[in-house]
PDB file of C-alpha atoms in Angstrom:
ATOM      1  CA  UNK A   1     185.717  84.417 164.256  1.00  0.00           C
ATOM      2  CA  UNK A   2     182.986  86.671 163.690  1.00  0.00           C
ATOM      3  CA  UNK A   3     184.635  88.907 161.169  1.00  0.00           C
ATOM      4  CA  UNK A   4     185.927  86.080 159.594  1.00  0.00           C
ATOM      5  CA  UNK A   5     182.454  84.816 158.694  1.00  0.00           C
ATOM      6  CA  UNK A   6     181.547  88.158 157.725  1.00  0.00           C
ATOM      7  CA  UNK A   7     184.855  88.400 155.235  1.00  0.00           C
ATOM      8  CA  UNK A   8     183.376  85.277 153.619  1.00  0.00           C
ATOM      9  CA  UNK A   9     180.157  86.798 153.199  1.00  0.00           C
ATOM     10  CA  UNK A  10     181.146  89.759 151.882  1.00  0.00           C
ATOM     11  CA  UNK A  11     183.091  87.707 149.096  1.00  0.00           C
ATOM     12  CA  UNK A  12     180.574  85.662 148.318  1.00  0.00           C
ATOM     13  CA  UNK A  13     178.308  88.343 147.634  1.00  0.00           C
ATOM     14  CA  UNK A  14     180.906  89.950 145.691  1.00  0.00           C
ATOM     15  CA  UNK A  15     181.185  87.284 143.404  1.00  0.00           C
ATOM     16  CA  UNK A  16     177.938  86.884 143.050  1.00  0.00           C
ATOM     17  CA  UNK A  17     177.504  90.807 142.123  1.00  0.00           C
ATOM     18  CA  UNK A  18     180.181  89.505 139.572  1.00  0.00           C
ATOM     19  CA  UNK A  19     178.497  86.674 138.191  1.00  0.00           C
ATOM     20  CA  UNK A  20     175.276  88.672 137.135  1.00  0.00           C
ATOM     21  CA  UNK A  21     177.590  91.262 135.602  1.00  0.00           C
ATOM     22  CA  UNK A  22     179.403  88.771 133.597  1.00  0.00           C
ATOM     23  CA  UNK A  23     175.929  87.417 132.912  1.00  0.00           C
ATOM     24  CA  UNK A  24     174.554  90.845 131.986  1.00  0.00           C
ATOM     25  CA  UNK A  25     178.012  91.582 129.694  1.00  0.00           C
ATOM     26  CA  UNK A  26     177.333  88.126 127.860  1.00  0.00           C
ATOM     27  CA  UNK A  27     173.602  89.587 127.162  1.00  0.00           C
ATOM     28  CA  UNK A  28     174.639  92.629 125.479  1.00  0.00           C
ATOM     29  CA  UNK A  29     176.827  91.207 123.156  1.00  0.00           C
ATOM     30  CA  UNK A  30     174.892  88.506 121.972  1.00  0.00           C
ATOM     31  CA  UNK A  31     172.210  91.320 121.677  1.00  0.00           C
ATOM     32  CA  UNK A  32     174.968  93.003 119.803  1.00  0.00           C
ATOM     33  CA  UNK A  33     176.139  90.219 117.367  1.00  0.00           C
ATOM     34  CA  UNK A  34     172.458  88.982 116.669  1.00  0.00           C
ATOM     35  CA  UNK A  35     171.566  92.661 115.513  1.00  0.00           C
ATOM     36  CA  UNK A  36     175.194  92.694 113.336  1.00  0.00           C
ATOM     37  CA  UNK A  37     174.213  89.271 111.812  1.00  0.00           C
ATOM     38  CA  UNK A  38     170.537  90.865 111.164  1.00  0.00           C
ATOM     39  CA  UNK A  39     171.690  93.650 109.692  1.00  0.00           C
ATOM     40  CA  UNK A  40     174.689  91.646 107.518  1.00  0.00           C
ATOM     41  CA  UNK A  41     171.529  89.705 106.413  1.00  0.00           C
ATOM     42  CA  UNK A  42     169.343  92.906 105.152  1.00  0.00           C
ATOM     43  CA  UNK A  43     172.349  93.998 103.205  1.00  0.00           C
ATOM     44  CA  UNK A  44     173.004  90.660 101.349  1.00  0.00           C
ATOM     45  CA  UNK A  45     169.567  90.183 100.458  1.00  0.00           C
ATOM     46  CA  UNK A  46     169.689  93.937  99.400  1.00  0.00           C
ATOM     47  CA  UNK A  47     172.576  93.309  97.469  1.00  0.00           C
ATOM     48  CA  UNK A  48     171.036  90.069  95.829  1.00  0.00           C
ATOM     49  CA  UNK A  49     167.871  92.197  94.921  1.00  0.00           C
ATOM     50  CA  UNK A  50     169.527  94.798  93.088  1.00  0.00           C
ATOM     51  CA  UNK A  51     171.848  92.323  91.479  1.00  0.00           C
ATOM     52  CA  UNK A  52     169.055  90.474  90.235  1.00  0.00           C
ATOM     53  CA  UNK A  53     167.607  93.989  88.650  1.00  0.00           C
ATOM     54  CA  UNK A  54     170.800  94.886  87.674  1.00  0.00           C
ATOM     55  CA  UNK A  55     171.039  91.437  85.733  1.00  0.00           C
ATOM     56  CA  UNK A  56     168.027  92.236  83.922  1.00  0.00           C
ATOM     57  CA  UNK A  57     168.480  95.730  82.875  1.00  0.00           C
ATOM     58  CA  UNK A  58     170.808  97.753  80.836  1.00  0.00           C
ATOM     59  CA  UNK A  59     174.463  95.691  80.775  1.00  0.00           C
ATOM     60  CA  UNK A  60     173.210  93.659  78.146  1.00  0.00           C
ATOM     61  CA  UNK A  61     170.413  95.255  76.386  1.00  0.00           C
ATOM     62  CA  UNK A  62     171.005  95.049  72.519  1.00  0.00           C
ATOM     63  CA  UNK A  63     168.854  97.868  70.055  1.00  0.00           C
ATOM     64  CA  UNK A  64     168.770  96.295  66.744  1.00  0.00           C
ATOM     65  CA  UNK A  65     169.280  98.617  63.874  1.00  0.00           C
ATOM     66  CA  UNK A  66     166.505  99.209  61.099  1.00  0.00           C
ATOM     67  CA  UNK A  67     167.574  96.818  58.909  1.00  0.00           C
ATOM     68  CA  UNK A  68     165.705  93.733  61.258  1.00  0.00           C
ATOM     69  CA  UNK A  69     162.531  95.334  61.254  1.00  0.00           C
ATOM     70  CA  UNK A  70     160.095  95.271  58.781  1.00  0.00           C
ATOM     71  CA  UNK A  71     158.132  98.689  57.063  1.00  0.00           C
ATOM     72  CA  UNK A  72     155.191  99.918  58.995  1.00  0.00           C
ATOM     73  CA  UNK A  73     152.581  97.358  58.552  1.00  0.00           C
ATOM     74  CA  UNK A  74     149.496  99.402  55.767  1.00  0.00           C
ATOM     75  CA  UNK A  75     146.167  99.100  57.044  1.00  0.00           C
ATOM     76  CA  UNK A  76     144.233  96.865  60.144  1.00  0.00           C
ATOM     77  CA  UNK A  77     146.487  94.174  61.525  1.00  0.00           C
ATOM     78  CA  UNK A  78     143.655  92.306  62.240  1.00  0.00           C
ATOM     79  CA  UNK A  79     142.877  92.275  58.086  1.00  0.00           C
ATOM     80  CA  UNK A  80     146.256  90.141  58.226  1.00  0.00           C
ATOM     81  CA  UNK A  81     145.589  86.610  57.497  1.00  0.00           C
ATOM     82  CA  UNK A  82     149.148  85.218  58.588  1.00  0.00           C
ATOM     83  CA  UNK A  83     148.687  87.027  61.566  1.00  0.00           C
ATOM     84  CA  UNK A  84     144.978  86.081  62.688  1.00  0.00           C
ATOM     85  CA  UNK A  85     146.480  82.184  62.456  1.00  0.00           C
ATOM     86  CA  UNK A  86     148.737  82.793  64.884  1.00  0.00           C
ATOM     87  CA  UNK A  87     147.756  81.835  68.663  1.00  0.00           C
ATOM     88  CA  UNK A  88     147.160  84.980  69.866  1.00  0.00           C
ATOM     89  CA  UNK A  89     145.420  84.163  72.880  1.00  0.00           C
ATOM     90  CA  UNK A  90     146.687  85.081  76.260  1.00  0.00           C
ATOM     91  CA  UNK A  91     147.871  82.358  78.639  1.00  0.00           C
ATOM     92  CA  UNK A  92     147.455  82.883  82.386  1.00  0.00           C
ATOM     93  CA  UNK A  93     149.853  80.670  84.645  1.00  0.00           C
ATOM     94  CA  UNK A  94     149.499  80.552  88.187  1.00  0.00           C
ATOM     95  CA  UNK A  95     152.775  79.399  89.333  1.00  0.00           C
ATOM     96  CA  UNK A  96     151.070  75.599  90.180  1.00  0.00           C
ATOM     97  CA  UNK A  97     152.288  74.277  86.609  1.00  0.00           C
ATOM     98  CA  UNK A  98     148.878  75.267  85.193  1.00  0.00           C
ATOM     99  CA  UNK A  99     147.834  77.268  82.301  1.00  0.00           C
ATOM    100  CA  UNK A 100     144.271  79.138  81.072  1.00  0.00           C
ATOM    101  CA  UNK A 101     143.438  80.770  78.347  1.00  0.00           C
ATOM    102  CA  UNK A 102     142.593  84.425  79.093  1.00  0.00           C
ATOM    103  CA  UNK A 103     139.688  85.849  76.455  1.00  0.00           C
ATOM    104  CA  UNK A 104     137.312  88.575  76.829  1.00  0.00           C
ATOM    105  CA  UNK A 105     134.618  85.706  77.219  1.00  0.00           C
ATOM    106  CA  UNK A 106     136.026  84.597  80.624  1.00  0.00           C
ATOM    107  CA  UNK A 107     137.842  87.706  81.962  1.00  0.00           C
ATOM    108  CA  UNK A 108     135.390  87.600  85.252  1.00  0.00           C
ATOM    109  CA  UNK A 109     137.353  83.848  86.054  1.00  0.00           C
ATOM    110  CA  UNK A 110     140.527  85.910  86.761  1.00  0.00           C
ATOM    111  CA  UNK A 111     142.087  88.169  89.453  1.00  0.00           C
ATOM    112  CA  UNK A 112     141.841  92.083  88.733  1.00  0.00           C
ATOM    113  CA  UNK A 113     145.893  91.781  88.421  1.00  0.00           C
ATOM    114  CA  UNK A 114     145.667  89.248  85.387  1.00  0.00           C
ATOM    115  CA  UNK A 115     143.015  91.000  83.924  1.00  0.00           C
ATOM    116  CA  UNK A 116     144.794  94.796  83.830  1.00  0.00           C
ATOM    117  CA  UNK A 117     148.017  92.793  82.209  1.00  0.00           C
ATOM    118  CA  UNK A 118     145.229  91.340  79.772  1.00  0.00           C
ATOM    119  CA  UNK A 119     143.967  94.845  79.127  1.00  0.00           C
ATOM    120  CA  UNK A 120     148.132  96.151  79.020  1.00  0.00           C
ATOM    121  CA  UNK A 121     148.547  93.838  76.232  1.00  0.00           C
ATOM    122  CA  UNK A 122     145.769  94.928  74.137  1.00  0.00           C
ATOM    123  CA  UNK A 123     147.283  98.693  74.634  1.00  0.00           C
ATOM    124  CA  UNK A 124     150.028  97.835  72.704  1.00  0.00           C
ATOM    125  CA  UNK A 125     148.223  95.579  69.934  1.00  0.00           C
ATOM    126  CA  UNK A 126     145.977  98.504  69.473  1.00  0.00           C
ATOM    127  CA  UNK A 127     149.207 100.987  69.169  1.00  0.00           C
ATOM    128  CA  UNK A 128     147.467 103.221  71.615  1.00  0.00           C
ATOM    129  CA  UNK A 129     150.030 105.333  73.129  1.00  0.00           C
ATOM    130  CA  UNK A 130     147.483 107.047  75.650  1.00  0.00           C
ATOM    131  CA  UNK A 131     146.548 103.809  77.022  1.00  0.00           C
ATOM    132  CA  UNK A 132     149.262 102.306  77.389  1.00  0.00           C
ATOM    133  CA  UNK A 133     151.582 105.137  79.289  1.00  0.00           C
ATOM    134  CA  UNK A 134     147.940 105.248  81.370  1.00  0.00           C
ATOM    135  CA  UNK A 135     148.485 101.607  82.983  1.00  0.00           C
ATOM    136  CA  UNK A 136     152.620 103.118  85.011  1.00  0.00           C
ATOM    137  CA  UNK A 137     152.516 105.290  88.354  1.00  0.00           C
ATOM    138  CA  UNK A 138     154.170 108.340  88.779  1.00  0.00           C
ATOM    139  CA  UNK A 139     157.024 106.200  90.232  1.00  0.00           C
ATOM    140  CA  UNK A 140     157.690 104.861  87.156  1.00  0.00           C
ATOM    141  CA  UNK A 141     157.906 107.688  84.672  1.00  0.00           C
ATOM    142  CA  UNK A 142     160.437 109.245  87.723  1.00  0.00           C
ATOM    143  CA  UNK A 143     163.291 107.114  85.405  1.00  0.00           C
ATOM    144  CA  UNK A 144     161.225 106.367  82.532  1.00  0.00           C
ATOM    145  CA  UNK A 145     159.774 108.658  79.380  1.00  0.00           C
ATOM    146  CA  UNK A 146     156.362 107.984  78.414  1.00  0.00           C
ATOM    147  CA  UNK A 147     156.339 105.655  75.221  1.00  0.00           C
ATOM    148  CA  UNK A 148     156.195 107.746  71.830  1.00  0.00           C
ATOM    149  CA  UNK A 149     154.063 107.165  69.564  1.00  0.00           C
ATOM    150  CA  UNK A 150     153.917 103.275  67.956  1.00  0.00           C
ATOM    151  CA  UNK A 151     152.314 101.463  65.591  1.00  0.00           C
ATOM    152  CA  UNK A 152     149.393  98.357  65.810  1.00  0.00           C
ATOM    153  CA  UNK A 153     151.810  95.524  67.258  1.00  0.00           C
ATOM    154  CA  UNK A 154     150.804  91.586  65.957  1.00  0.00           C
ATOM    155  CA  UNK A 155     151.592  90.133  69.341  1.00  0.00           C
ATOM    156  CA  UNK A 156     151.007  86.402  69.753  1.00  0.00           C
ATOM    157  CA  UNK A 157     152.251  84.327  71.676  1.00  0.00           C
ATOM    158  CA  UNK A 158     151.185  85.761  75.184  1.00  0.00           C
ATOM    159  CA  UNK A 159     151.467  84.189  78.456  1.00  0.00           C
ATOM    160  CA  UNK A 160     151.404  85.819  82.096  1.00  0.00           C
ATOM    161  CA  UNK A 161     152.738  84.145  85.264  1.00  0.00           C
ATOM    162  CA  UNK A 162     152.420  84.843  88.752  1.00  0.00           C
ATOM    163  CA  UNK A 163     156.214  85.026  90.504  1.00  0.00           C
ATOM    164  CA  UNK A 164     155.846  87.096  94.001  1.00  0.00           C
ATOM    165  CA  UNK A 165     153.867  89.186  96.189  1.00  0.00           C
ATOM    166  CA  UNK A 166     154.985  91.486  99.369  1.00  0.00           C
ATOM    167  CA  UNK A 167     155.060  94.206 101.265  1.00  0.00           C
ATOM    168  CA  UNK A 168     157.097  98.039 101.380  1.00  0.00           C
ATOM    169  CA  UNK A 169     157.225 100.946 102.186  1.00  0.00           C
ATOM    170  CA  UNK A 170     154.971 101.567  99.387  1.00  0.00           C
ATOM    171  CA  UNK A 171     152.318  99.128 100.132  1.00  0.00           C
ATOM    172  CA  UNK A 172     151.334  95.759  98.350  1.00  0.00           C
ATOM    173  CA  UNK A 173     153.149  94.986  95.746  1.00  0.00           C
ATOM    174  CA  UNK A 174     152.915  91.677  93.053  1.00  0.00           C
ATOM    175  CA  UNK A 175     155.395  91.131  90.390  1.00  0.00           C
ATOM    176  CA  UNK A 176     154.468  88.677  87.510  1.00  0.00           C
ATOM    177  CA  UNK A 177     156.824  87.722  83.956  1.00  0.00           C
ATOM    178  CA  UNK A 178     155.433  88.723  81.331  1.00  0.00           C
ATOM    179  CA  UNK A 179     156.525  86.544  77.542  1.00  0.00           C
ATOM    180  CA  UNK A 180     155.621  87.169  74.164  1.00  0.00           C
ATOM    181  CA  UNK A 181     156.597  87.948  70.610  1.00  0.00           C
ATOM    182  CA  UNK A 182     156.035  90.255  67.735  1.00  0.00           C
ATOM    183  CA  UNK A 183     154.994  88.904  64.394  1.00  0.00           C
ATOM    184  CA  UNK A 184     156.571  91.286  61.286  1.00  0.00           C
ATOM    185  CA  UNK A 185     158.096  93.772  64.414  1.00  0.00           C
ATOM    186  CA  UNK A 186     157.834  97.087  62.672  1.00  0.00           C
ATOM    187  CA  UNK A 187     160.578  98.450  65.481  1.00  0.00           C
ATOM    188  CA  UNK A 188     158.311 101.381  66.721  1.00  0.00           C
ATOM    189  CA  UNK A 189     157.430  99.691  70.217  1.00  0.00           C
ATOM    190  CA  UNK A 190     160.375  97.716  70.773  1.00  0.00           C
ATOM    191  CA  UNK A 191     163.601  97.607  69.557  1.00  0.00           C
ATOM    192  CA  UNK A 192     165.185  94.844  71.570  1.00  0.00           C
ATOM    193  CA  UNK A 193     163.271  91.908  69.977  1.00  0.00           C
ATOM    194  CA  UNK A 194     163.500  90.746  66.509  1.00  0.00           C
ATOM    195  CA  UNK A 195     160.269  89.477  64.573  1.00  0.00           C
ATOM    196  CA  UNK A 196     159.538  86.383  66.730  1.00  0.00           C
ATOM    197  CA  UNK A 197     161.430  86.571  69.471  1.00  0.00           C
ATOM    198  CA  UNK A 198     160.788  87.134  73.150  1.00  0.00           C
ATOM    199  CA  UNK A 199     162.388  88.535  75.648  1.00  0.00           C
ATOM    200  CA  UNK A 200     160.649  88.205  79.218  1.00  0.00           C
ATOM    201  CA  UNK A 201     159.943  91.088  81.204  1.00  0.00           C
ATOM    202  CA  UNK A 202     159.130  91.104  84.538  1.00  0.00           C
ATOM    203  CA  UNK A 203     156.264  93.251  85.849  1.00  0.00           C
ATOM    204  CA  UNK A 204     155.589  94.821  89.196  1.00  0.00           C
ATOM    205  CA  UNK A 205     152.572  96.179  90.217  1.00  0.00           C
ATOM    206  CA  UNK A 206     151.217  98.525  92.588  1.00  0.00           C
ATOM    207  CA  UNK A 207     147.969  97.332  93.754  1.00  0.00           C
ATOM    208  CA  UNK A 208     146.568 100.128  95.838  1.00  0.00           C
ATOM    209  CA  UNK A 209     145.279 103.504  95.485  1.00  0.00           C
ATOM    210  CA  UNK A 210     144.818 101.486  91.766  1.00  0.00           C
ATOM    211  CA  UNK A 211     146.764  98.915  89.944  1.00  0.00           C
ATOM    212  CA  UNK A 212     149.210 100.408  88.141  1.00  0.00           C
ATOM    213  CA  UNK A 213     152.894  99.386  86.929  1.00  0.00           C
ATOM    214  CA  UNK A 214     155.784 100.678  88.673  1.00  0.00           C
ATOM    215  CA  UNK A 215     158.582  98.362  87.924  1.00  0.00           C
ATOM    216  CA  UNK A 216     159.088  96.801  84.397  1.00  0.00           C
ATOM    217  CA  UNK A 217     162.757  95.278  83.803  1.00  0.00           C
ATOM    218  CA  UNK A 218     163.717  93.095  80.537  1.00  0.00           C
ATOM    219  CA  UNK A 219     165.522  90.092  81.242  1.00  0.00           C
ATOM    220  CA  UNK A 220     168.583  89.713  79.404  1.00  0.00           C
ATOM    221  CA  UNK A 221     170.576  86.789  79.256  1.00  0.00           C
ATOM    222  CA  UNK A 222     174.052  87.047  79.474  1.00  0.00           C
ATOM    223  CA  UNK A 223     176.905  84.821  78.165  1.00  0.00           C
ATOM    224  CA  UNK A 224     180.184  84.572  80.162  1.00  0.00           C
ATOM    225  CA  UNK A 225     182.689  83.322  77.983  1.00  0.00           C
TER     226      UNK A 225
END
């Protein structure tokens, strides 16, 4: 009788050693399909994020040819009477819906991110190659040559928006879209844009050592027929 009890015993306790096996087994592969499903999701959004920068860049990037700009523009722009009448003040837009004027009057009402794309903008109205290659990091120019040497630009028609902020291996980052046109486009800063036309481009700054530019891709739209 005795070593029947102890038979029982012995197979209770060796399904029991069973049971926290199976229990154990069950653990490691839902450990093992949550990290596959983690890991499936990095990838996608991977793969969304450089389709999105792939929609934007070169597939569908048009270069007009001379013949839709206009001759070098002789003298000050600002002496340009059709030009000064143009809005050419700077719109900031949060992402909230609302809109401010950015002058050099109020620059102290913004954040030090709007007020270097402020600045940006004026490099290229000015035509000053120096200062403008001066505001992208060494990151950028790793793909990118330094803009040649361009003429005053009548930009109007400016308006900033905020669109993300995060985090890399790089630091802080904040991107922001970046609109405006080109009034009589001489074709000597951009080539993609006809007189009037804009083309948004969206912006991505590196905030620390200093702000700088790192990222700047031209949306495109593209027509599936």
């Amino acid at each position: 009788m005795e070593e029947k009890n102890n038979s029982q015993e012995a197979l209770l306790q060796m399904e029991a050693q069973a049971g926290k096996m199976r229990k154990k087994l069950l653990l490691i592969l839902g450990g093992i399909a949550l990290l596959a499903i983690l890991l499936l999701g990095g990838i996608l959004v991977a793969d969304l994020a450089s389709g999105e920068e792939k929609a934007m860049q070169a597939t569908a990037q048009t270069e007009y040819g001379d013949g839709a700009f206009y001759e070098p523009y002789k003298g000050d722009i600002m002496s340009n009477k059709e030009y000064l009448d143009l809005d050419r003040k700077v719109y900031f837009a949060d992402g909230s819906g609302m809109e401010v004027s950015m002058e050099k009057g109020n620059l102290n009402e913004f954040n030090q991110e709007a007020i270097f794309l402020y600045n940006y903008l004026q490099t290229i109205i000015a035509g000053d190659r120096s200062a403008y290659n001066a505001c992208f990091n060494e990151t950028y120019f790793q793909t990118h040559e330094p803009q040649a040497r361009f003429n005053q630009q009548m930009l109007y028609g400016a308006k900033i928006t905020y669109h993300s902020r995060g985090n890399d291996e790089g630091g802080v980052w904040v991107q922001y879209k970046l609109e405006y046109m080109i009034y009589r486009n001489d074709g000597t800063f951009r080539r993609d844009i006809r007189s009037n036309e804009s083309r948004p481009q969206y912006i991505t700054l590196r905030v620390e050592p200093e702000i700088r530019i790192e990222k700047l891709l031209t949306h495109y739209e593209v027509v599936i027929k």
